Amino acid sequence: MNIGAHLSVAKGFALMGETAVSIGANTFQFFSRNPRGSKSVEIEKKDVDELIKIMNKNKFAAILAHAPYTINACSDKQNVRDFAKIMFREDLEKLEKLPCKLYVFHPGNHMKQGEEVAIQYLIDALNDVLNPEYTTMFLLETMSGKGTEIGKTFKELKKIINGVKLKEKIGVCLDTCHVYSAGYDIVNNLNKVIDEFDSIIGLNRLKAVHLNDSLTEFASHKDRHACIGKGYIGLDAMRKVIMHPKLKKLPFFLETPTDLKGYAKEIELLTKF
Ligand code: FE
Ligand code: FE
Ligand code: ZN
């Protein structure tokens, strides 16, 4: 089982590795920069070397970087789109210095331009930024469809992927709270949802899973994470997700509203029963 949680990067990378181990995890997710601002995280070689040691010793699965929420590569404003590309490029540069090859981001908000225009802007941005010299793969996160979010259906994600030239650099991160909220019933029809993902996008593109329960009901198009077993998805369905034969080799990341103790309990709840 490859499971981890979203951790704070504030005190360095080695400490995140240690923290992951201390909560029973063998991977973790971190923000590439301040989630609501744009301040970048400093990277020191000594710290990174220490993290690599911890990862090797504890047989870590792939770790995952998360882009800030403020990036909107498909905005109706040119300066916002340009800023997104600058952020993407800076993050790519930075990730080359880390043992992290996966970078998840929210596809963006179309801001009343409609999905078509927005998807084309995002495709253009990705084709501008992605470069065979970088080793990082960009992961589109499945979204709940709140406001004007794009990426709320597998078909929309597929359209984006279709437009990307460097196909080996694009994948998907499935968020359980978001897909449930978007109207994919992983509680009653998990197999059907997985088959649909496979036939539209292809399971080979699925590289990570965000493991969150949902505070709001099925198809509510809200994005409110709940702790595992405390939401509308429920513990049983969450366990079926992580144990599913077609998913179980993936890295799973908790983004639940809790603290380190809470994460440790959730990991135990999900893996030991
Ligand atoms: Fe996210
Ligand atoms: Fe998520
Ligand atoms: Zn979310």
PDB file of C-alpha atoms and ligand atoms in Angstrom:
ATOM      1  CA  MET A   1       0.000   0.000   0.000  1.00  0.00           C
ATOM      2  CA  ASN A   2       1.339   3.416  -0.978  1.00  0.00           C
ATOM      3  CA  ILE A   3      -0.260   6.030   1.191  1.00  0.00           C
ATOM      4  CA  GLY A   4       0.624   9.478   2.443  1.00  0.00           C
ATOM      5  CA  ALA A   5      -0.845  12.843   3.269  1.00  0.00           C
ATOM      6  CA  HIS A   6      -0.486  16.484   2.341  1.00  0.00           C
ATOM      7  CA  LEU A   7       2.289  17.917   4.553  1.00  0.00           C
ATOM      8  CA  SER A   8       3.599  21.393   5.243  1.00  0.00           C
ATOM      9  CA  VAL A   9       6.836  22.230   3.482  1.00  0.00           C
ATOM     10  CA  ALA A  10       7.677  25.055   5.910  1.00  0.00           C
ATOM     11  CA  LYS A  11      10.540  23.331   7.739  1.00  0.00           C
ATOM     12  CA  GLY A  12      12.184  21.578   4.857  1.00  0.00           C
ATOM     13  CA  PHE A  13      12.041  18.425   2.790  1.00  0.00           C
ATOM     14  CA  ALA A  14      13.894  15.993   5.064  1.00  0.00           C
ATOM     15  CA  LEU A  15      11.464  16.819   7.858  1.00  0.00           C
ATOM     16  CA  MET A  16       8.543  16.025   5.565  1.00  0.00           C
ATOM     17  CA  GLY A  17      10.096  12.616   4.905  1.00  0.00           C
ATOM     18  CA  GLU A  18      10.525  12.002   8.641  1.00  0.00           C
ATOM     19  CA  THR A  19       7.015  13.226   9.348  1.00  0.00           C
ATOM     20  CA  ALA A  20       5.585  10.891   6.697  1.00  0.00           C
ATOM     21  CA  VAL A  21       7.341   7.924   8.310  1.00  0.00           C
ATOM     22  CA  SER A  22       6.100   8.966  11.756  1.00  0.00           C
ATOM     23  CA  ILE A  23       2.453   8.815  10.663  1.00  0.00           C
ATOM     24  CA  GLY A  24       2.820   5.416   8.978  1.00  0.00           C
ATOM     25  CA  ALA A  25       3.077   6.835   5.456  1.00  0.00           C
ATOM     26  CA  ASN A  26       5.488   5.971   2.649  1.00  0.00           C
ATOM     27  CA  THR A  27       4.891   9.055   0.529  1.00  0.00           C
ATOM     28  CA  PHE A  28       3.610  12.640   0.882  1.00  0.00           C
ATOM     29  CA  GLN A  29       2.281  15.601  -1.058  1.00  0.00           C
ATOM     30  CA  PHE A  30       3.487  19.191  -0.652  1.00  0.00           C
ATOM     31  CA  PHE A  31       2.740  22.606  -2.144  1.00  0.00           C
ATOM     32  CA  SER A  32       5.287  23.714  -4.728  1.00  0.00           C
ATOM     33  CA  ARG A  33       4.795  27.226  -3.313  1.00  0.00           C
ATOM     34  CA  ASN A  34       2.443  29.095  -1.020  1.00  0.00           C
ATOM     35  CA  PRO A  35      -1.030  27.838  -2.078  1.00  0.00           C
ATOM     36  CA  ARG A  36      -2.717  31.256  -2.117  1.00  0.00           C
ATOM     37  CA  GLY A  37       0.242  33.431  -2.970  1.00  0.00           C
ATOM     38  CA  SER A  38       3.212  32.769  -5.137  1.00  0.00           C
ATOM     39  CA  LYS A  39       6.156  32.647  -2.742  1.00  0.00           C
ATOM     40  CA  SER A  40       8.445  29.823  -3.756  1.00  0.00           C
ATOM     41  CA  VAL A  41       9.965  27.261  -1.429  1.00  0.00           C
ATOM     42  CA  GLU A  42      13.747  27.416  -1.047  1.00  0.00           C
ATOM     43  CA  ILE A  43      15.623  24.220  -1.866  1.00  0.00           C
ATOM     44  CA  GLU A  44      18.890  23.295  -0.178  1.00  0.00           C
ATOM     45  CA  LYS A  45      20.923  20.400  -1.499  1.00  0.00           C
ATOM     46  CA  LYS A  46      21.759  19.055   1.961  1.00  0.00           C
ATOM     47  CA  ASP A  47      18.069  18.933   2.856  1.00  0.00           C
ATOM     48  CA  VAL A  48      17.208  17.159  -0.400  1.00  0.00           C
ATOM     49  CA  ASP A  49      20.024  14.587   0.067  1.00  0.00           C
ATOM     50  CA  GLU A  50      18.673  13.856   3.532  1.00  0.00           C
ATOM     51  CA  LEU A  51      15.160  13.370   2.119  1.00  0.00           C
ATOM     52  CA  ILE A  52      16.463  10.962  -0.546  1.00  0.00           C
ATOM     53  CA  LYS A  53      18.122   8.892   2.204  1.00  0.00           C
ATOM     54  CA  ILE A  54      14.865   8.715   4.162  1.00  0.00           C
ATOM     55  CA  MET A  55      12.904   7.810   1.033  1.00  0.00           C
ATOM     56  CA  ASN A  56      15.296   5.002   0.111  1.00  0.00           C
ATOM     57  CA  LYS A  57      15.512   3.612   3.615  1.00  0.00           C
ATOM     58  CA  ASN A  58      11.726   3.513   3.978  1.00  0.00           C
ATOM     59  CA  LYS A  59      10.995   2.383   0.390  1.00  0.00           C
ATOM     60  CA  PHE A  60       8.897   5.406  -0.473  1.00  0.00           C
ATOM     61  CA  ALA A  61       6.481   5.482  -3.372  1.00  0.00           C
ATOM     62  CA  ALA A  62       6.410   8.503  -5.709  1.00  0.00           C
ATOM     63  CA  ILE A  63       5.924  11.812  -3.914  1.00  0.00           C
ATOM     64  CA  LEU A  64       3.672  14.504  -5.349  1.00  0.00           C
ATOM     65  CA  ALA A  65       3.988  18.281  -5.695  1.00  0.00           C
ATOM     66  CA  HIS A  66       0.778  20.351  -5.795  1.00  0.00           C
ATOM     67  CA  ALA A  67       0.613  23.661  -7.668  1.00  0.00           C
ATOM     68  CA  PRO A  68      -0.969  26.687  -5.920  1.00  0.00           C
ATOM     69  CA  TYR A  69      -4.735  27.126  -6.320  1.00  0.00           C
ATOM     70  CA  THR A  70      -4.318  30.629  -7.691  1.00  0.00           C
ATOM     71  CA  ILE A  71      -2.884  29.431 -11.004  1.00  0.00           C
ATOM     72  CA  ASN A  72      -5.461  29.748 -13.777  1.00  0.00           C
ATOM     73  CA  ALA A  73      -3.949  28.922 -17.133  1.00  0.00           C
ATOM     74  CA  CYS A  74      -7.323  29.282 -18.873  1.00  0.00           C
ATOM     75  CA  SER A  75      -8.382  32.659 -17.464  1.00  0.00           C
ATOM     76  CA  ASP A  76     -10.107  35.241 -19.653  1.00  0.00           C
ATOM     77  CA  LYS A  77      -7.305  37.654 -18.697  1.00  0.00           C
ATOM     78  CA  GLN A  78      -4.059  37.506 -20.623  1.00  0.00           C
ATOM     79  CA  ASN A  79      -1.936  38.552 -17.631  1.00  0.00           C
ATOM     80  CA  VAL A  80      -3.397  35.758 -15.482  1.00  0.00           C
ATOM     81  CA  ARG A  81      -2.664  33.215 -18.219  1.00  0.00           C
ATOM     82  CA  ASP A  82       0.888  34.538 -18.618  1.00  0.00           C
ATOM     83  CA  PHE A  83       1.431  34.389 -14.858  1.00  0.00           C
ATOM     84  CA  ALA A  84       0.308  30.741 -14.852  1.00  0.00           C
ATOM     85  CA  LYS A  85       2.969  29.875 -17.407  1.00  0.00           C
ATOM     86  CA  ILE A  86       5.660  31.666 -15.397  1.00  0.00           C
ATOM     87  CA  MET A  87       4.628  29.713 -12.277  1.00  0.00           C
ATOM     88  CA  PHE A  88       4.559  26.405 -14.169  1.00  0.00           C
ATOM     89  CA  ARG A  89       8.056  27.013 -15.565  1.00  0.00           C
ATOM     90  CA  GLU A  90       9.512  28.030 -12.208  1.00  0.00           C
ATOM     91  CA  ASP A  91       7.995  24.975 -10.546  1.00  0.00           C
ATOM     92  CA  LEU A  92       9.349  22.698 -13.272  1.00  0.00           C
ATOM     93  CA  GLU A  93      12.845  24.109 -12.767  1.00  0.00           C
ATOM     94  CA  LYS A  94      12.552  23.585  -9.039  1.00  0.00           C
ATOM     95  CA  LEU A  95      11.243  20.037  -9.271  1.00  0.00           C
ATOM     96  CA  GLU A  96      14.356  19.047 -11.224  1.00  0.00           C
ATOM     97  CA  LYS A  97      16.227  19.507  -7.941  1.00  0.00           C
ATOM     98  CA  LEU A  98      13.874  17.233  -6.021  1.00  0.00           C
ATOM     99  CA  PRO A  99      13.173  13.487  -6.061  1.00  0.00           C
ATOM    100  CA  CYS A 100       9.678  14.351  -7.301  1.00  0.00           C
ATOM    101  CA  LYS A 101       8.485  13.629 -10.808  1.00  0.00           C
ATOM    102  CA  LEU A 102       4.742  14.280 -10.405  1.00  0.00           C
ATOM    103  CA  TYR A 103       3.121  17.726 -10.339  1.00  0.00           C
ATOM    104  CA  VAL A 104      -0.642  18.000  -9.861  1.00  0.00           C
ATOM    105  CA  PHE A 105      -2.595  21.150 -10.705  1.00  0.00           C
ATOM    106  CA  HIS A 106      -6.208  22.267 -11.028  1.00  0.00           C
ATOM    107  CA  PRO A 107      -7.069  22.641 -14.733  1.00  0.00           C
ATOM    108  CA  GLY A 108      -8.608  26.055 -14.014  1.00  0.00           C
ATOM    109  CA  ASN A 109     -11.732  28.214 -14.224  1.00  0.00           C
ATOM    110  CA  HIS A 110     -13.236  29.288 -17.527  1.00  0.00           C
ATOM    111  CA  MET A 111     -14.689  32.511 -16.036  1.00  0.00           C
ATOM    112  CA  LYS A 112     -17.802  32.467 -18.250  1.00  0.00           C
ATOM    113  CA  GLN A 113     -15.849  32.085 -21.482  1.00  0.00           C
ATOM    114  CA  GLY A 114     -17.172  28.520 -21.679  1.00  0.00           C
ATOM    115  CA  GLU A 115     -15.271  25.233 -21.540  1.00  0.00           C
ATOM    116  CA  GLU A 116     -14.176  25.179 -25.184  1.00  0.00           C
ATOM    117  CA  VAL A 117     -12.207  28.438 -25.100  1.00  0.00           C
ATOM    118  CA  ALA A 118     -10.769  27.633 -21.666  1.00  0.00           C
ATOM    119  CA  ILE A 119      -9.633  24.160 -22.655  1.00  0.00           C
ATOM    120  CA  GLN A 120      -7.844  25.585 -25.680  1.00  0.00           C
ATOM    121  CA  TYR A 121      -6.041  28.163 -23.497  1.00  0.00           C
ATOM    122  CA  LEU A 122      -4.909  25.424 -21.139  1.00  0.00           C
ATOM    123  CA  ILE A 123      -3.714  23.233 -24.019  1.00  0.00           C
ATOM    124  CA  ASP A 124      -1.732  26.163 -25.446  1.00  0.00           C
ATOM    125  CA  ALA A 125      -0.164  26.852 -22.048  1.00  0.00           C
ATOM    126  CA  LEU A 126       0.823  23.219 -21.546  1.00  0.00           C
ATOM    127  CA  ASN A 127       2.298  22.988 -25.043  1.00  0.00           C
ATOM    128  CA  ASP A 128       4.283  26.145 -24.307  1.00  0.00           C
ATOM    129  CA  VAL A 129       5.591  24.978 -20.953  1.00  0.00           C
ATOM    130  CA  LEU A 130       6.148  21.234 -21.355  1.00  0.00           C
ATOM    131  CA  ASN A 131       9.577  20.411 -22.623  1.00  0.00           C
ATOM    132  CA  PRO A 132      11.220  16.999 -23.124  1.00  0.00           C
ATOM    133  CA  GLU A 133      14.211  18.141 -21.046  1.00  0.00           C
ATOM    134  CA  TYR A 134      12.145  18.270 -17.868  1.00  0.00           C
ATOM    135  CA  THR A 135      11.498  14.946 -16.148  1.00  0.00           C
ATOM    136  CA  THR A 136       8.285  16.019 -14.406  1.00  0.00           C
ATOM    137  CA  MET A 137       4.859  14.801 -15.465  1.00  0.00           C
ATOM    138  CA  PHE A 138       1.911  17.208 -15.122  1.00  0.00           C
ATOM    139  CA  LEU A 139      -1.208  15.690 -13.596  1.00  0.00           C
ATOM    140  CA  LEU A 140      -4.640  17.198 -14.268  1.00  0.00           C
ATOM    141  CA  GLU A 141      -6.759  16.931 -11.129  1.00  0.00           C
ATOM    142  CA  THR A 142     -10.348  15.738 -11.498  1.00  0.00           C
ATOM    143  CA  MET A 143     -12.515  18.635 -10.263  1.00  0.00           C
ATOM    144  CA  SER A 144     -15.955  18.859  -8.634  1.00  0.00           C
ATOM    145  CA  GLY A 145     -17.276  21.477 -11.064  1.00  0.00           C
ATOM    146  CA  LYS A 146     -17.841  24.263  -8.560  1.00  0.00           C
ATOM    147  CA  GLY A 147     -18.185  27.717 -10.105  1.00  0.00           C
ATOM    148  CA  THR A 148     -16.688  27.667 -13.592  1.00  0.00           C
ATOM    149  CA  GLU A 149     -14.146  24.894 -13.000  1.00  0.00           C
ATOM    150  CA  ILE A 150     -13.059  22.839 -15.984  1.00  0.00           C
ATOM    151  CA  GLY A 151     -11.913  19.228 -15.602  1.00  0.00           C
ATOM    152  CA  LYS A 152     -15.150  18.072 -13.942  1.00  0.00           C
ATOM    153  CA  THR A 153     -15.781  15.259 -16.424  1.00  0.00           C
ATOM    154  CA  PHE A 154     -13.506  12.565 -17.809  1.00  0.00           C
ATOM    155  CA  LYS A 155     -14.418  13.815 -21.300  1.00  0.00           C
ATOM    156  CA  GLU A 156     -13.128  17.320 -20.551  1.00  0.00           C
ATOM    157  CA  LEU A 157      -9.881  15.905 -19.185  1.00  0.00           C
ATOM    158  CA  LYS A 158      -9.527  13.755 -22.292  1.00  0.00           C
ATOM    159  CA  LYS A 159     -10.011  16.813 -24.530  1.00  0.00           C
ATOM    160  CA  ILE A 160      -7.153  18.538 -22.719  1.00  0.00           C
ATOM    161  CA  ILE A 161      -4.914  15.477 -22.997  1.00  0.00           C
ATOM    162  CA  ASN A 162      -5.758  15.140 -26.706  1.00  0.00           C
ATOM    163  CA  GLY A 163      -4.413  18.646 -27.330  1.00  0.00           C
ATOM    164  CA  VAL A 164      -1.119  18.152 -25.481  1.00  0.00           C
ATOM    165  CA  LYS A 165       1.756  17.327 -27.818  1.00  0.00           C
ATOM    166  CA  LEU A 166       4.112  15.745 -25.279  1.00  0.00           C
ATOM    167  CA  LYS A 167       1.718  12.979 -24.261  1.00  0.00           C
ATOM    168  CA  GLU A 168       4.310  11.261 -22.032  1.00  0.00           C
ATOM    169  CA  LYS A 169       4.326  14.354 -19.803  1.00  0.00           C
ATOM    170  CA  ILE A 170       0.594  14.443 -19.045  1.00  0.00           C
ATOM    171  CA  GLY A 171      -1.429  12.321 -16.623  1.00  0.00           C
ATOM    172  CA  VAL A 172      -4.346  12.508 -14.205  1.00  0.00           C
ATOM    173  CA  CYS A 173      -4.770  12.632 -10.424  1.00  0.00           C
ATOM    174  CA  LEU A 174      -8.199  11.416  -9.327  1.00  0.00           C
ATOM    175  CA  ASP A 175      -9.637  13.127  -6.234  1.00  0.00           C
ATOM    176  CA  THR A 176     -12.311  10.936  -4.610  1.00  0.00           C
ATOM    177  CA  CYS A 177     -14.163  13.892  -3.044  1.00  0.00           C
ATOM    178  CA  HIS A 178     -14.153  15.820  -6.314  1.00  0.00           C
ATOM    179  CA  VAL A 179     -15.355  12.970  -8.574  1.00  0.00           C
ATOM    180  CA  TYR A 180     -18.130  12.066  -6.126  1.00  0.00           C
ATOM    181  CA  SER A 181     -19.152  15.690  -5.943  1.00  0.00           C
ATOM    182  CA  ALA A 182     -18.983  15.921  -9.748  1.00  0.00           C
ATOM    183  CA  GLY A 183     -21.458  13.060 -10.119  1.00  0.00           C
ATOM    184  CA  TYR A 184     -19.361   9.874 -10.405  1.00  0.00           C
ATOM    185  CA  ASP A 185     -20.844   7.421  -7.932  1.00  0.00           C
ATOM    186  CA  ILE A 186     -17.801   5.712  -6.437  1.00  0.00           C
ATOM    187  CA  VAL A 187     -19.911   4.571  -3.482  1.00  0.00           C
ATOM    188  CA  ASN A 188     -22.420   2.432  -5.379  1.00  0.00           C
ATOM    189  CA  ASN A 189     -20.727   1.962  -8.760  1.00  0.00           C
ATOM    190  CA  LEU A 190     -16.957   2.053  -8.277  1.00  0.00           C
ATOM    191  CA  ASN A 191     -16.295  -0.479 -11.045  1.00  0.00           C
ATOM    192  CA  LYS A 192     -18.450   1.440 -13.490  1.00  0.00           C
ATOM    193  CA  VAL A 193     -16.610   4.694 -12.714  1.00  0.00           C
ATOM    194  CA  ILE A 194     -13.215   3.024 -13.137  1.00  0.00           C
ATOM    195  CA  ASP A 195     -14.316   1.430 -16.425  1.00  0.00           C
ATOM    196  CA  GLU A 196     -15.586   4.791 -17.652  1.00  0.00           C
ATOM    197  CA  PHE A 197     -12.281   6.430 -16.740  1.00  0.00           C
ATOM    198  CA  ASP A 198     -10.474   3.636 -18.566  1.00  0.00           C
ATOM    199  CA  SER A 199     -12.536   3.846 -21.738  1.00  0.00           C
ATOM    200  CA  ILE A 200     -12.434   7.661 -21.973  1.00  0.00           C
ATOM    201  CA  ILE A 201      -8.998   8.583 -20.606  1.00  0.00           C
ATOM    202  CA  GLY A 202      -7.195   5.262 -20.117  1.00  0.00           C
ATOM    203  CA  LEU A 203      -6.080   3.939 -16.731  1.00  0.00           C
ATOM    204  CA  ASN A 204      -2.479   4.158 -17.929  1.00  0.00           C
ATOM    205  CA  ARG A 205      -2.820   7.961 -17.475  1.00  0.00           C
ATOM    206  CA  LEU A 206      -3.906   7.676 -13.833  1.00  0.00           C
ATOM    207  CA  LYS A 207      -0.814   8.330 -11.705  1.00  0.00           C
ATOM    208  CA  ALA A 208      -2.120   9.330  -8.260  1.00  0.00           C
ATOM    209  CA  VAL A 209      -5.260   9.462  -6.129  1.00  0.00           C
ATOM    210  CA  HIS A 210      -6.338  12.120  -3.614  1.00  0.00           C
ATOM    211  CA  LEU A 211      -8.160  10.282  -0.874  1.00  0.00           C
ATOM    212  CA  ASN A 212     -10.823  12.503   0.686  1.00  0.00           C
ATOM    213  CA  ASP A 213     -14.291  11.908   2.011  1.00  0.00           C
ATOM    214  CA  SER A 214     -16.938  14.447   0.982  1.00  0.00           C
ATOM    215  CA  LEU A 215     -18.750  16.815   3.324  1.00  0.00           C
ATOM    216  CA  THR A 216     -21.421  17.400   0.691  1.00  0.00           C
ATOM    217  CA  GLU A 217     -23.700  14.934  -1.031  1.00  0.00           C
ATOM    218  CA  PHE A 218     -23.416  13.119  -4.328  1.00  0.00           C
ATOM    219  CA  ALA A 219     -23.304  15.376  -7.425  1.00  0.00           C
ATOM    220  CA  SER A 220     -23.438  18.534  -5.281  1.00  0.00           C
ATOM    221  CA  HIS A 221     -20.660  20.195  -7.311  1.00  0.00           C
ATOM    222  CA  LYS A 222     -19.131  21.497  -4.108  1.00  0.00           C
ATOM    223  CA  ASP A 223     -15.544  20.919  -3.066  1.00  0.00           C
ATOM    224  CA  ARG A 224     -15.633  20.271   0.664  1.00  0.00           C
ATOM    225  CA  HIS A 225     -13.280  17.594   1.976  1.00  0.00           C
ATOM    226  CA  ALA A 226     -14.295  15.510   4.978  1.00  0.00           C
ATOM    227  CA  CYS A 227     -12.178  13.229   7.137  1.00  0.00           C
ATOM    228  CA  ILE A 228     -12.177   9.555   6.135  1.00  0.00           C
ATOM    229  CA  GLY A 229     -15.440   7.944   7.236  1.00  0.00           C
ATOM    230  CA  LYS A 230     -16.960  11.265   8.296  1.00  0.00           C
ATOM    231  CA  GLY A 231     -18.556  12.206   4.975  1.00  0.00           C
ATOM    232  CA  TYR A 232     -21.001  11.001   2.338  1.00  0.00           C
ATOM    233  CA  ILE A 233     -18.494   8.564   0.792  1.00  0.00           C
ATOM    234  CA  GLY A 234     -17.817   6.643   3.995  1.00  0.00           C
ATOM    235  CA  LEU A 235     -15.040   4.362   5.217  1.00  0.00           C
ATOM    236  CA  ASP A 236     -16.212   1.247   3.388  1.00  0.00           C
ATOM    237  CA  ALA A 237     -16.170   2.912  -0.009  1.00  0.00           C
ATOM    238  CA  MET A 238     -12.765   4.524   0.712  1.00  0.00           C
ATOM    239  CA  ARG A 239     -11.300   1.117   1.558  1.00  0.00           C
ATOM    240  CA  LYS A 240     -12.706  -0.314  -1.661  1.00  0.00           C
ATOM    241  CA  VAL A 241     -10.958   2.454  -3.583  1.00  0.00           C
ATOM    242  CA  ILE A 242      -7.505   1.793  -2.131  1.00  0.00           C
ATOM    243  CA  MET A 243      -7.882  -1.987  -2.397  1.00  0.00           C
ATOM    244  CA  HIS A 244      -9.279  -2.007  -5.921  1.00  0.00           C
ATOM    245  CA  PRO A 245      -7.124  -4.299  -8.090  1.00  0.00           C
ATOM    246  CA  LYS A 246      -6.894  -1.624 -10.803  1.00  0.00           C
ATOM    247  CA  LEU A 247      -5.896   1.143  -8.371  1.00  0.00           C
ATOM    248  CA  LYS A 248      -4.013  -0.452  -5.502  1.00  0.00           C
ATOM    249  CA  LYS A 249      -0.502   0.128  -6.901  1.00  0.00           C
ATOM    250  CA  LEU A 250      -1.045   3.897  -7.153  1.00  0.00           C
ATOM    251  CA  PRO A 251       0.147   6.389  -4.525  1.00  0.00           C
ATOM    252  CA  PHE A 252      -2.773   7.672  -2.384  1.00  0.00           C
ATOM    253  CA  PHE A 253      -2.700  11.069  -0.662  1.00  0.00           C
ATOM    254  CA  LEU A 254      -4.952  12.260   2.157  1.00  0.00           C
ATOM    255  CA  GLU A 255      -6.051  15.911   1.971  1.00  0.00           C
ATOM    256  CA  THR A 256      -8.478  15.674   4.850  1.00  0.00           C
ATOM    257  CA  PRO A 257      -9.151  18.537   7.296  1.00  0.00           C
ATOM    258  CA  THR A 258      -7.118  17.147  10.182  1.00  0.00           C
ATOM    259  CA  ASP A 259      -3.678  17.255  11.838  1.00  0.00           C
ATOM    260  CA  LEU A 260      -0.766  14.790  11.868  1.00  0.00           C
ATOM    261  CA  LYS A 261      -2.370  12.665  14.585  1.00  0.00           C
ATOM    262  CA  GLY A 262      -5.544  12.567  12.528  1.00  0.00           C
ATOM    263  CA  TYR A 263      -3.649  11.514   9.402  1.00  0.00           C
ATOM    264  CA  ALA A 264      -1.952   8.705  11.349  1.00  0.00           C
ATOM    265  CA  LYS A 265      -5.347   7.461  12.528  1.00  0.00           C
ATOM    266  CA  GLU A 266      -6.806   7.648   9.027  1.00  0.00           C
ATOM    267  CA  ILE A 267      -3.886   5.735   7.545  1.00  0.00           C
ATOM    268  CA  GLU A 268      -4.351   3.049  10.177  1.00  0.00           C
ATOM    269  CA  LEU A 269      -8.099   2.983   9.550  1.00  0.00           C
ATOM    270  CA  LEU A 270      -7.544   2.549   5.813  1.00  0.00           C
ATOM    271  CA  THR A 271      -4.735   0.020   5.859  1.00  0.00           C
ATOM    272  CA  LYS A 272      -5.173  -2.143   8.974  1.00  0.00           C
ATOM    273  CA  PHE A 273      -8.493  -3.887   9.338  1.00  0.00           C
TER     274      PHE A 273
HETATM  275 FE    FE B   1      -6.017  19.824  -5.556  1.00  0.00          FE
HETATM  276 FE    FE B   2      -7.324  17.099  -4.319  1.00  0.00          FE
HETATM  277 ZN    ZN B   3     -10.624  19.679  -3.137  1.00  0.00          ZN
END
